[in-house]
Coordinates of C-alpha atoms and ligand atoms in Angstrom, one line a residue:
X737 CA 203.5 27.3 -81.5
X738 CA 203.7 28.9 -85.4
X739 CA 205.9 31.5 -87.0
X740 CA 202.1 33.7 -87.7
X741 CA 201.4 34.0 -83.5
X742 CA 205.7 34.9 -82.9
X743 CA 206.3 36.8 -85.7
X744 CA 206.4 40.7 -86.7
X745 CA 204.8 41.8 -90.2
X746 CA 205.5 44.6 -92.7
X747 CA 203.1 46.0 -95.0
X748 CA 204.6 46.6 -97.9
X749 CA 202.6 49.5 -100.4
X750 CA 205.1 47.8 -103.5
X751 CA 204.9 51.4 -105.5
X752 CA 205.6 53.4 -101.9
X753 CA 209.1 51.0 -101.0
X754 CA 211.5 51.1 -103.1
X755 CA 212.6 51.2 -106.9
X756 CA 215.0 49.8 -108.6
X757 CA 215.2 51.3 -112.6
X758 CA 214.7 54.5 -111.3
X759 CA 211.5 55.0 -112.9
X760 CA 209.8 56.3 -110.0
X761 CA 207.3 53.5 -108.9
X762 CA 208.6 50.7 -106.5
X763 CA 209.3 47.4 -107.9
X764 CA 209.4 43.8 -106.3
X765 CA 213.4 43.7 -107.1
X766 CA 213.2 47.5 -104.8
X767 CA 211.9 45.1 -101.9
X768 CA 214.0 42.5 -102.8
X769 CA 217.1 45.2 -102.9
X770 CA 216.3 46.2 -99.5
X771 CA 215.9 42.6 -97.5
X772 CA 219.0 43.8 -95.6
X773 CA 216.8 46.4 -94.0
X774 CA 213.8 44.3 -93.2
X775 CA 215.8 40.9 -92.0
X776 CA 217.9 43.7 -89.7
X777 CA 215.2 45.2 -88.4
X778 CA 214.0 42.1 -87.7
X779 CA 210.7 40.9 -89.6
X780 CA 209.1 37.5 -89.5
X781 CA 207.1 38.4 -92.5
X782 CA 205.5 41.1 -95.3
X783 CA 202.6 41.3 -97.2
X784 CA 202.9 42.9 -100.3
X785 CA 199.6 45.1 -101.5
X786 CA 198.2 43.4 -104.8
X787 CA 200.8 43.9 -107.3
X788 CA 198.7 41.6 -110.2
X789 CA 198.2 43.9 -113.5
X790 CA 195.4 45.8 -113.4
X791 CA 194.2 49.2 -114.5
X792 CA 195.2 50.8 -111.4
X793 CA 191.2 52.6 -110.9
X794 CA 191.3 51.7 -107.4
X795 CA 196.3 50.6 -107.0
X796 CA 195.7 47.2 -107.5
X797 CA 192.7 46.3 -106.0
X798 CA 191.2 45.7 -109.7
X799 CA 193.5 42.8 -110.6
X800 CA 192.4 42.3 -114.6
X801 CA 194.9 38.6 -113.9
X802 CA 195.4 36.6 -110.8
X803 CA 197.6 34.6 -112.0
X804 CA 200.6 37.6 -112.9
X805 CA 202.7 40.4 -112.1
X806 CA 201.7 44.5 -113.1
X807 CA 204.5 45.2 -115.3
X808 CA 204.8 48.5 -113.2
X809 CA 206.3 46.0 -110.9
X810 CA 208.5 43.1 -111.9
X811 CA 207.1 40.3 -113.5
X812 CA 206.7 36.3 -111.9
X813 CA 210.3 35.5 -112.1
X814 CA 211.1 38.8 -110.4
X815 CA 208.2 38.0 -108.2
X816 CA 210.0 34.3 -107.8
X817 CA 213.3 35.8 -106.5
X818 CA 211.7 37.9 -103.8
X819 CA 210.5 34.4 -102.1
X820 CA 213.2 33.0 -102.5
X821 CA 215.9 36.1 -101.4
X822 CA 213.4 36.5 -98.6
X823 CA 213.2 33.1 -97.1
X824 CA 217.0 32.6 -97.7
X825 CA 216.4 35.8 -94.3
X826 CA 214.4 33.6 -92.5
X827 CA 211.5 36.6 -94.5
X828 CA 208.0 34.9 -95.5
X829 CA 206.1 36.5 -98.6
X830 CA 202.6 37.1 -98.0
X831 CA 200.4 38.6 -100.9
X832 CA 197.2 40.4 -101.2
X833 CA 194.1 38.7 -102.9
X834 CA 191.5 40.2 -103.7
X835 CA 188.4 37.9 -104.1
X836 CA 185.5 40.0 -103.7
X837 CA 185.3 41.2 -107.3
X838 CA 187.4 41.8 -109.9
X839 CA 189.0 45.0 -112.2
X840 CA 185.8 45.2 -115.6
X841 CA 188.8 44.5 -117.5
X842 CA 189.6 41.3 -116.5
X843 CA 188.8 38.8 -119.1
X844 CA 186.5 36.9 -116.7
X845 CA 184.1 40.1 -116.8
X846 CA 182.8 39.4 -120.8
X847 CA 183.7 35.8 -121.2
X848 CA 182.3 34.4 -118.2
X849 CA 179.1 37.5 -117.3
X850 CA 178.5 33.7 -115.1
X851 CA 180.3 35.4 -112.0
X852 CA 179.2 38.0 -111.6
X853 CA 175.9 39.8 -110.0
X854 CA 173.4 41.1 -112.5
X855 CA 169.9 42.1 -112.0
X856 CA 167.1 43.0 -115.1
X857 CA 166.9 46.1 -112.7
X858 CA 168.0 48.0 -109.6
X859 CA 167.3 45.6 -106.7
X860 CA 167.7 47.1 -104.0
X861 CA 169.2 49.6 -101.7
X862 CA 172.9 48.8 -101.3
X863 CA 175.5 52.0 -101.9
X864 CA 178.9 51.5 -104.0
X865 CA 181.6 52.7 -101.9
X866 CA 183.6 54.9 -103.8
X867 CA 181.3 57.4 -105.9
X868 CA 178.3 57.4 -103.4
X869 CA 176.0 56.8 -105.5
X870 CA 174.0 52.6 -106.2
X871 CA 176.5 49.9 -105.9
X872 CA 174.8 49.1 -109.3
X873 CA 175.8 50.3 -113.3
X874 CA 173.7 49.7 -116.5
X875 CA 176.1 47.6 -119.1
X876 CA 175.0 48.1 -122.9
X877 CA 176.2 44.5 -124.0
X878 CA 174.2 42.8 -121.3
X879 CA 171.3 44.7 -121.4
X880 CA 171.7 44.5 -117.4
X881 CA 173.0 45.8 -114.0
X882 CA 175.6 44.4 -112.3
X883 CA 177.1 44.2 -108.5
X884 CA 180.0 46.5 -107.6
X885 CA 180.1 46.9 -103.5
X886 CA 183.1 49.4 -104.4
X887 CA 183.5 51.9 -107.5
X888 CA 182.4 51.0 -111.2
X889 CA 185.3 49.0 -113.1
X890 CA 185.0 46.9 -110.3
X891 CA 182.5 44.4 -109.9
X892 CA 181.5 41.9 -107.3
X893 CA 182.1 37.7 -108.2
X894 CA 179.0 36.1 -107.2
X895 CA 180.3 33.9 -104.9
X896 CA 177.1 31.8 -105.2
X897 CA 179.3 30.0 -108.4
X898 CA 180.5 26.7 -107.9
X899 CA 182.7 28.1 -110.7
X900 CA 184.6 31.3 -109.0
X901 CA 185.4 29.1 -106.4
X902 CA 187.2 26.6 -108.3
X903 CA 188.7 29.0 -109.9
X904 CA 190.0 30.8 -106.7
X905 CA 190.9 27.6 -105.5
X906 CA 193.3 27.4 -108.1
X907 CA 195.2 31.1 -107.6
X908 CA 195.3 29.7 -104.4
X909 CA 196.7 27.0 -105.1
X910 CA 199.2 28.3 -108.1
X911 CA 200.7 30.5 -104.9
X912 CA 200.9 28.1 -102.7
X913 CA 203.0 26.4 -105.2
X914 CA 205.2 29.1 -105.7
X915 CA 206.8 29.3 -102.1
X916 CA 203.8 32.7 -101.1
X917 CA 203.5 31.5 -97.2
X918 CA 199.8 32.9 -97.1
X919 CA 197.5 35.5 -98.1
X920 CA 196.0 38.7 -96.9
X921 CA 192.3 38.8 -98.3
X922 CA 190.1 41.8 -99.6
X923 CA 187.4 42.6 -97.8
X924 CA 186.9 39.0 -96.4
X925 CA 183.8 39.3 -94.7
X926 CA 181.6 40.8 -98.0
X927 CA 182.1 37.8 -100.2
X928 CA 178.8 36.1 -100.2
X929 CA 175.7 38.8 -100.9
X930 CA 172.2 37.9 -99.8
X931 CA 170.7 35.5 -102.2
X932 CA 167.7 37.0 -102.6
X933 CA 170.0 40.9 -102.4
X934 CA 167.2 42.3 -100.0
X935 CA 168.0 45.3 -98.7
X936 CA 170.0 47.2 -96.2
X937 CA 168.5 48.2 -92.9
X938 CA 169.0 52.1 -92.4
X939 CA 169.6 53.5 -89.6
X940 CA 171.0 57.0 -88.6
X941 CA 173.1 55.2 -85.1
X942 CA 175.0 52.9 -87.2
X943 CA 178.4 53.7 -88.5
X944 CA 177.1 55.0 -92.4
X945 CA 173.8 55.1 -91.4
X946 CA 172.8 51.8 -92.6
X947 CA 173.4 47.7 -91.4
X948 CA 175.4 45.5 -93.9
X949 CA 173.6 43.2 -92.5
X950 CA 172.7 41.5 -97.1
X951 CA 175.6 43.7 -99.1
X952 CA 178.1 41.5 -95.8
X953 CA 179.1 40.0 -93.4
X954 CA 176.6 37.1 -94.6
X955 CA 177.0 33.9 -91.9
X956 CA 177.7 32.1 -95.5
X957 CA 180.7 33.5 -96.5
X958 CA 182.8 31.5 -93.2
X959 CA 182.2 28.3 -95.4
X960 CA 184.4 30.1 -98.0
X961 CA 187.2 30.5 -94.9
X962 CA 186.6 26.7 -94.0
X963 CA 187.4 25.4 -96.9
X964 CA 190.0 27.8 -97.5
X965 CA 191.8 26.4 -94.2
X966 CA 192.1 22.7 -94.4
X967 CA 193.3 24.0 -98.9
X968 CA 196.1 26.2 -97.1
X969 CA 196.5 23.7 -94.3
X970 CA 197.3 20.6 -97.0
X971 CA 201.2 22.3 -97.8
X972 CA 204.0 22.0 -95.9
X973 CA 204.2 24.2 -94.2
X974 CA 200.7 25.2 -93.7
X975 CA 199.7 28.5 -95.6
X976 CA 197.8 31.3 -93.5
X977 CA 194.9 33.3 -94.3
X978 CA 194.8 36.7 -92.5
X979 CA 191.4 38.3 -93.5
X980 CA 190.8 42.2 -93.3
X981 CA 187.6 41.8 -91.5
X982 CA 186.5 45.0 -91.4
X983 CA 183.5 44.3 -88.5
X984 CA 183.6 46.6 -86.1
X985 CA 181.6 44.5 -83.5
X986 CA 184.5 42.5 -82.4
X987 CA 182.6 39.5 -81.3
X988 CA 181.2 39.4 -85.0
X989 CA 184.9 39.6 -86.1
X990 CA 185.7 37.3 -83.5
X991 CA 183.3 34.2 -85.5
X992 CA 185.6 34.6 -88.6
X993 CA 188.4 32.6 -86.3
X994 CA 185.7 29.9 -87.0
X995 CA 186.6 27.0 -83.9
X996 CA 190.3 28.2 -83.7
X997 CA 192.0 26.4 -86.4
X998 CA 189.0 25.5 -89.2
X999 CA 188.8 29.6 -90.4
X1000 CA 191.3 32.3 -91.4
X1001 CA 195.0 32.3 -88.9
X1002 CA 194.2 35.9 -88.1
X1003 CA 192.3 38.9 -88.7
X1004 CA 193.4 42.4 -88.1
X1005 CA 191.4 44.4 -85.3
X1006 CA 189.3 47.5 -86.7
X1007 CA 188.2 48.1 -83.8
X1008 CA 191.5 48.7 -82.4
X1009 CA 192.6 51.4 -85.3
X1010 CA 189.1 52.8 -84.8
X1011 CA 190.3 53.7 -81.6
X1012 CA 191.8 56.9 -79.5
X1013 CA 195.1 56.7 -78.4
X1014 CA 193.3 56.7 -75.4
X1015 CA 194.2 54.0 -72.0
X1016 CA 190.6 53.6 -70.8
X1017 CA 189.0 52.9 -74.5
X1018 CA 192.2 50.9 -76.1
X1019 CA 191.7 48.6 -73.0
X1020 CA 188.3 47.7 -73.6
X1021 CA 189.1 46.7 -76.6
X1022 CA 192.3 44.4 -75.9
X1023 CA 190.0 43.0 -73.0
X1024 CA 186.3 42.8 -75.7
X1025 CA 188.9 40.6 -78.1
X1026 CA 190.9 38.4 -75.4
X1027 CA 186.9 37.7 -74.3
X1028 CA 185.4 36.9 -77.7
X1029 CA 188.5 35.1 -79.7
X1030 CA 188.3 31.4 -79.1
X1031 CA 191.2 29.6 -76.7
X1032 CA 193.3 28.5 -79.3
X1033 CA 192.4 31.6 -81.8
X1034 CA 195.4 34.9 -82.0
X1035 CA 195.2 38.1 -81.9
X1036 CA 196.4 40.5 -85.1
X1037 CA 197.4 44.3 -84.1
X1038 CA 197.9 46.9 -86.3
X1039 CA 197.9 50.7 -86.2
X1040 CA 198.3 52.3 -89.8
X1041 CA 197.4 51.0 -92.8
X1042 CA 197.0 51.7 -96.9
X1043 CA 193.1 53.0 -95.8
X1044 CA 193.2 54.3 -92.8
X1045 CA 196.6 55.7 -93.1
X1046 CA 199.1 56.3 -90.4
X1047 CA 199.3 56.0 -86.6
X1048 CA 201.5 57.8 -85.8
X1049 CA 199.1 61.1 -87.8
X1050 CA 195.8 59.7 -86.6
X1051 CA 196.7 58.5 -83.0
X1052 CA 199.5 60.8 -82.0
X1053 CA 199.5 63.6 -84.1
X1054 CA 202.7 64.0 -85.4
X1055 CA 204.4 62.7 -81.9
X1056 CA 206.9 60.8 -81.9
X1057 CA 206.9 60.5 -78.3
X1058 CA 203.4 58.9 -78.9
X1059 CA 203.9 57.7 -81.5
X1060 CA 206.5 55.2 -79.6
X1061 CA 204.2 54.8 -77.7
X1062 CA 201.3 52.9 -80.1
X1063 CA 205.0 51.2 -80.6
X1064 CA 205.4 49.3 -77.7
X1065 CA 201.7 48.8 -77.8
X1066 CA 201.4 47.2 -81.0
X1067 CA 204.3 44.9 -80.6
X1068 CA 204.0 43.5 -76.9
X1069 CA 199.9 42.4 -76.7
X1070 CA 198.9 39.5 -77.0
X1071 CA 198.8 38.5 -80.8
X1072 CA 200.5 39.3 -84.6
X1073 CA 202.1 43.0 -84.9
X1074 CA 201.5 44.1 -88.5
X1075 CA 203.8 47.2 -89.5
X1076 CA 203.2 49.3 -91.7
X1077 CA 205.8 50.7 -94.2
X1078 CA 207.6 53.8 -92.0
X1079 CA 205.5 53.1 -88.8
X1080 CA 209.2 52.4 -87.5
X1081 CA 210.1 55.6 -89.0
X1082 CA 206.8 57.6 -86.4
X1083 CA 206.6 58.1 -89.9
X1084 CA 203.5 60.7 -90.6
X1085 CA 201.3 60.6 -92.9
X1086 CA 202.6 62.5 -96.6
X1087 CA 201.7 66.1 -97.7
X1088 CA 200.0 65.7 -101.5
X1089 CA 199.0 68.5 -103.3
X1090 CA 195.7 68.1 -104.4
X1091 CA 197.1 67.5 -108.2
X1092 CA 198.4 65.2 -107.2
X1093 CA 195.8 63.2 -106.0
X1094 CA 196.2 59.7 -107.2
X1095 CA 193.1 57.8 -105.6
X1096 CA 189.8 56.9 -106.0
X1097 CA 188.6 57.5 -102.1
X1098 CA 186.6 60.1 -100.0
X1099 CA 188.5 60.9 -98.0
X1100 CA 191.5 60.7 -100.5
X1101 CA 194.2 57.8 -98.7
X1102 CA 197.2 58.9 -101.0
X1103 CA 198.9 60.5 -98.1
X1104 CA 199.5 57.2 -96.4
X1105 CA 200.8 55.9 -99.3
X1106 CA 203.7 58.3 -100.0
X1107 CA 207.3 57.3 -100.8
X1108 CA 209.8 55.5 -98.2
X1109 CA 211.5 57.7 -97.3
X1110 CA 215.0 56.0 -97.6
X1111 CA 217.9 59.7 -96.8
X1112 CA 217.0 63.5 -96.4
X1113 CA 216.3 65.1 -98.8
X1114 CA 214.6 63.3 -101.8
X1115 CA 214.5 60.5 -99.7
X1116 CA 216.4 58.3 -102.3
X1117 CA 213.5 58.6 -105.0
X1118 CA 213.7 60.7 -108.5
X1119 CA 209.9 62.4 -109.1
X1120 CA 208.0 59.6 -107.2
X1121 CA 204.8 58.3 -108.6
X1122 CA 203.1 60.6 -105.1
X1123 CA 205.1 63.2 -104.2
X1124 CA 207.2 63.3 -101.2
X1125 CA 207.6 66.5 -99.7
X1126 CA 209.4 65.7 -96.3
X1127 CA 212.0 63.3 -95.3
X1128 CA 213.2 64.3 -92.5
X1129 CA 212.4 61.1 -90.0
X1130 CA 213.9 59.3 -92.6
X1131 CA 215.3 55.8 -92.6
X1132 CA 219.3 56.3 -93.0
X1133 CA 219.4 58.8 -90.3
X1134 CA 218.1 57.0 -88.3
X1135 CA 219.6 54.0 -88.4
X1136 CA 222.7 56.6 -88.1
X1137 CA 220.4 57.2 -84.4
X1138 CA 221.3 54.7 -81.4
X1139 CA 218.5 57.1 -79.7
X1140 CA 215.8 56.9 -82.7
X1141 CA 212.9 56.3 -83.7
X1142 CA 214.1 53.2 -85.7
X1143 CA 216.2 51.8 -83.4
X1144 CA 214.0 51.4 -80.2
X1145 CA 211.1 50.2 -82.6
X1146 CA 214.4 47.0 -83.9
X1147 CA 215.2 46.7 -79.9
X1148 CA 211.1 45.7 -79.0
X1149 CA 211.0 43.5 -82.0
X1150 CA 214.3 41.7 -80.6
X1151 CA 213.4 42.1 -77.2
X1152 CA 210.1 40.3 -78.1
X1153 CA 212.0 37.4 -80.3
X1154 CA 214.4 37.1 -76.6
X1155 CA 210.9 37.2 -74.4
X1156 CA 208.3 34.1 -74.8
X1157 CA 206.8 36.0 -72.6
X1158 CA 206.2 38.3 -74.9
X1159 CA 205.3 36.5 -78.0
X1160 CA 203.3 33.7 -76.3
X1161 CA 202.2 34.8 -72.3
X1162 CA 198.5 35.6 -71.9
X1163 CA 197.6 39.2 -71.3
X1164 CA 196.0 39.7 -68.5
X1165 CA 195.1 44.2 -67.9
X1166 CA 196.9 45.4 -64.5
X1167 CA 194.9 48.1 -62.2
X1168 CA 196.2 51.5 -63.8
X1169 CA 195.9 54.9 -62.3
X1170 CA 193.8 57.4 -64.9
X1171 CA 195.2 57.3 -68.6
X1172 CA 197.7 54.2 -67.6
X1173 CA 197.3 51.0 -69.4
X1174 CA 199.5 48.1 -68.0
X1175 CA 199.3 44.2 -68.5
X1176 CA 200.5 41.5 -67.9
X1177 CA 202.0 39.0 -70.6
X1178 CA 202.7 35.2 -69.1
X1179 CA 204.3 34.9 -66.2
X1180 CA 207.2 37.5 -66.0
X1181 CA 206.7 40.0 -67.8
X1182 CA 205.0 43.7 -67.1
X1183 CA 204.4 46.5 -69.8
X1184 CA 202.8 50.0 -69.0
X1185 CA 201.9 53.1 -70.8
X1186 CA 201.1 56.2 -70.2
X1187 CA 199.3 57.8 -72.4
X1188 CA 197.8 61.3 -70.7
X1189 CA 199.3 64.4 -70.8
X1190 CA 201.1 64.8 -67.5
X1191 CA 203.2 62.0 -65.5
X1192 CA 201.8 59.8 -63.4
X1193 CA 202.7 58.6 -60.1
X1194 CA 202.3 54.8 -59.4
X1195 CA 202.3 52.9 -56.2
X1196 CA 202.0 49.7 -56.0
X1197 CA 199.1 48.3 -53.5
X1198 CA 197.8 44.8 -52.0
X1199 CA 195.0 44.8 -54.9
X1200 CA 197.6 45.3 -57.9
X1201 CA 200.5 46.8 -59.0
X1202 CA 201.1 48.6 -62.7
X1203 CA 203.5 51.5 -63.0
X1204 CA 203.7 53.4 -66.2
X1205 CA 206.2 56.9 -66.0
X1206 CA 204.4 60.2 -67.1
X1207 CA 205.8 62.8 -69.6
X1208 CA 205.0 66.6 -69.4
X1209 CA 202.6 68.7 -72.0
X1210 CA 205.7 69.2 -72.9
X1211 CA 206.9 65.9 -73.6
X1212 CA 204.4 65.9 -76.3
X1213 CA 206.0 67.6 -78.9
X1214 CA 208.9 66.3 -78.9
X1215 CA 211.4 68.3 -78.0
X1216 CA 214.6 67.5 -75.7
X1217 CA 214.9 68.0 -73.3
X1218 CA 216.5 66.6 -70.1
X1219 CA 214.6 63.8 -67.8
X1220 CA 214.7 64.6 -64.4
X1221 CA 215.6 61.6 -62.7
X1222 CA 217.8 58.7 -62.3
X1223 CA 216.2 55.4 -63.0
X1224 CA 215.0 53.3 -60.9
X1225 CA 214.9 49.6 -59.8
X1226 CA 210.9 48.1 -59.4
X1227 CA 210.4 45.6 -58.9
X1228 CA 207.2 43.0 -59.0
X1229 CA 208.6 40.1 -56.7
X1230 CA 205.3 37.1 -56.2
X1231 CA 204.8 34.6 -56.4
X1232 CA 202.3 32.7 -57.4
X1233 CA 200.5 30.0 -59.6
X1234 CA 201.4 29.4 -63.9
X1235 CA 197.9 30.2 -65.2
X1236 CA 197.8 30.4 -69.1
X1237 CA 194.9 31.0 -71.8
X1238 CA 191.2 31.7 -71.7
X1239 CA 190.7 31.1 -67.6
X1240 CA 194.0 33.6 -66.8
X1241 CA 192.2 35.7 -69.4
X1242 CA 189.2 35.6 -68.0
X1243 CA 189.6 35.7 -64.0
X1244 CA 192.6 35.8 -63.3
X1245 CA 194.5 35.3 -59.4
X1246 CA 197.6 36.1 -58.5
X1247 CA 199.3 35.1 -55.2
X1248 CA 199.1 37.1 -51.8
X1249 CA 202.4 37.6 -51.6
X1250 CA 202.5 40.1 -55.0
X1251 CA 203.5 43.0 -53.2
X1252 CA 205.6 46.3 -55.9
X1253 CA 207.8 48.7 -55.3
X1254 CA 206.3 52.0 -55.2
X1255 CA 208.1 53.5 -59.1
X1256 CA 208.2 57.0 -59.0
X1257 CA 208.7 58.0 -62.9
X1258 CA 209.5 62.1 -63.8
X1259 CA 208.9 63.8 -66.7
X1260 CA 210.1 63.5 -70.1
X1261 CA 212.9 61.0 -69.3
X1262 CA 212.7 57.0 -70.7
X1263 CA 214.3 54.4 -68.6
X1264 CA 214.8 51.1 -68.4
X1265 CA 213.5 49.5 -65.3
X1266 CA 215.1 46.4 -63.3
X1267 CA 212.0 43.5 -63.0
X1268 CA 214.3 40.4 -62.8
X1269 CA 216.0 42.5 -58.9
X1270 CA 215.4 40.3 -56.2
X1271 CA 213.5 37.0 -55.2
X1272 CA 209.9 36.1 -55.0
X1273 CA 209.6 38.5 -51.5
X1274 CA 212.3 40.5 -51.2
X1275 CA 212.0 44.2 -52.8
X1276 CA 215.2 45.5 -54.5
X1277 CA 216.2 48.4 -52.3
X1278 CA 218.8 49.8 -55.0
X1279 CA 218.5 50.7 -59.4
X1280 CA 219.9 47.7 -60.4
X1281 CA 221.7 46.6 -62.9
X1282 CA 219.2 45.9 -66.0
X1283 CA 219.1 42.2 -66.9
X1284 CA 215.8 43.8 -69.3
X1285 CA 214.8 46.5 -70.2
X1286 CA 212.5 49.2 -71.9
X1287 CA 214.3 49.9 -75.4
X1288 CA 215.6 53.4 -75.5
X1289 CA 213.0 55.4 -76.5
X1290 CA 213.8 58.6 -75.3
X1291 CA 215.9 60.7 -78.5
X1292 CA 219.2 62.4 -78.1
X1293 CA 221.0 64.2 -81.3
X1294 CA 223.1 62.8 -82.9
X1295 CA 226.1 61.9 -80.6
X1296 CA 225.0 63.4 -76.9
X1297 CA 224.8 61.3 -74.6
X1298 CA 227.4 59.0 -72.6
X1299 CA 226.9 55.3 -74.1
X1300 CA 226.9 56.8 -77.8
X1301 CA 229.9 58.2 -77.7
X1302 CA 231.0 55.1 -75.2
X1303 CA 229.4 53.4 -78.0
X1304 CA 231.3 55.4 -80.8
X1305 CA 234.6 55.3 -79.4
X1306 CA 235.2 51.3 -78.9
X1307 CA 233.6 51.1 -83.1
X1308 CA 230.6 48.8 -82.0
X1309 CA 226.6 50.0 -82.6
X1310 CA 223.6 49.1 -82.0
X1311 CA 222.5 48.0 -85.2
X1312 CA 225.4 45.0 -84.9
X1313 CA 224.6 44.3 -80.8
X1314 CA 220.4 44.7 -80.4
X1315 CA 220.3 43.0 -77.2
X1316 CA 221.9 46.1 -76.0
X1317 CA 219.2 47.9 -75.3
X1318 CA 218.4 45.2 -72.8
X1319 CA 221.6 46.1 -71.4
X1320 CA 221.5 49.4 -70.7
X1321 CA 222.0 51.4 -67.7
X1322 CA 222.1 54.6 -66.7
X1323 CA 220.2 58.5 -67.4
X1324 CA 218.3 58.7 -70.4
X1325 CA 217.4 61.3 -70.4
X1326 CA 214.7 63.3 -74.7
X1327 CA 211.5 63.0 -75.1
X1328 CA 208.8 60.7 -74.0
X1329 CA 207.9 57.9 -74.7
X1330 CA 205.7 57.2 -72.2
X1331 CA 205.6 53.4 -72.4
X1332 CA 208.2 51.2 -70.0
X1333 CA 208.3 47.7 -70.4
X1334 CA 209.9 45.1 -67.8
X1335 CA 210.0 41.6 -66.3
X1336 CA 210.4 39.7 -63.5
X1337 CA 206.4 40.4 -62.1
X1338 CA 203.9 38.1 -61.5
X1339 CA 201.8 41.7 -61.1
X1340 CA 198.4 40.4 -59.9
X1341 CA 195.2 41.9 -62.4
X1342 CA 192.9 45.1 -61.1
X1343 CA 190.7 45.1 -63.9
X1344 CA 190.9 44.4 -67.3
Ligands
NOJ2628 C1 190.3 47.6 -99.3 C2 191.4 48.0 -99.6 O1 192.4 48.3 -98.6 C3 190.9 48.9 -100.0 O2 192.3 49.2 -100.2 C4 190.0 48.6 -101.3 O3 190.4 50.3 -101.7 C5 188.8 48.1 -101.2 N1 189.1 47.0 -100.1 C6 188.6 47.6 -102.2 O4 189.7 45.9 -103.1
CA2629 CA1 210.9 51.1 -111.1

């Protein structure tokens, strides 16, 4: 298996991550200075949004020079140093490749007009994503219209032109040779346009009122990914391609993986991004994804990015407890999770007053791009390019608080790293009460998350087993309140035939002896549960020492709680003991994450 399947990736919006020289703009040296933090968090790779010279009409997605570094962000030497420093910590670096369009300031636009798509008249009904007008703008010099699927300053390249393909081969090789581990590919589904420039198909039922079957989503695009995959695989170690495949129809989206080994390595799953944080809806998307992917392909999950903005706001309405549920989901599904900087803090969208908006899109995406809050107060920034008006959820405070979402995320990542089931195990949906989503990973690990507003009592049945804990409506507001029950150990002793891969996903069968203890979970507390207790066939009678437990997902104020006190007295912080959560016992109180994770279960599947 490979690092990018097992690892956790972290998206950095470079202008907003960390500023090394106090000019208010995040930069490459700033990122390098925070590698210790990323290593502590446990991420395996980072993806940087575009770093190249650009007039910044679309903040880097209008590239003027594909082989350079924007002076705001640093130099090529800084990039080389960042790659090397990251590698020393076992962290790979992915860049953002923008092959669909360039900036109109890219010299190619004047020197190689044949690289672009031209027409003497507006040939079709294609619309630009930005500005809302036609996707065609008149160019006085050429006395023709050029195509731009986004802003007029972002002319689309003509991927039917072999020279464009050769040029991008050179670009890929240039960065691979510098040690870059791969690329996130911008609008990967859009590179090739219909050769005859035919109309898109209008349909009031379709997203945006149109089926974009000619301006994008062309089958010929797959040739390009095949070509790049061969190029990426030729390197040692092989490099990876991660597609921004903005296709919500899951079966269509899955095609970008090719056979599973000959096109994209990963493609972001936007069906999940666009879902509500709802157990039934998400379960359905994950089941459809698992069914649609070729057996050798690997899913890729994210909740936030610089376009969709932050899941803590979109999915969770700012509720930190729900954000922990989302993190639990992203980090324990089968597939590679991408966290967006700040997700690990349950960071909501920032507030950007109208007069400070900078984005070309409507509605503007600036609230999802505000600076990373490193400290309380000014967040560690001086006069940043986008405002940082609120830094109550920040790295410094959360690092000091072992009950914080930051520690929760870190411990989840550590748990994932230590568990082969969580890294590589098959996904099998489990039966669950309404509002609860439960699944099994591999042979011995079960995950359950209660997304309902009310507590759920979960009772195992012969038909399947699951468990989930609930939270009261009050917990949704993430106020600290005491949990009312002691943690109860739960075991799901099973024996069953080992099954893996597609077969397990499609036709799970569990052993007859699979039983589960009823687990009753009370209101807003979060528990660690041992699922590693008795031998198959026996039930645990009492709370057992937890060999593996859910990461602590409740929040206590600093200084509260016995275990925190013990840790302080002993001088050992959680930070230095990443496995402590997996050993923790005792009463956990506080607002809910409403997620529980256990290992040792081979629960039966009741639904997908
Ligand atoms: C997708 C990028 O993620 C987005 O930020 C950008 O505006 C468009 N592509 C156009 O490049
Ligand atoms: Ca700077």
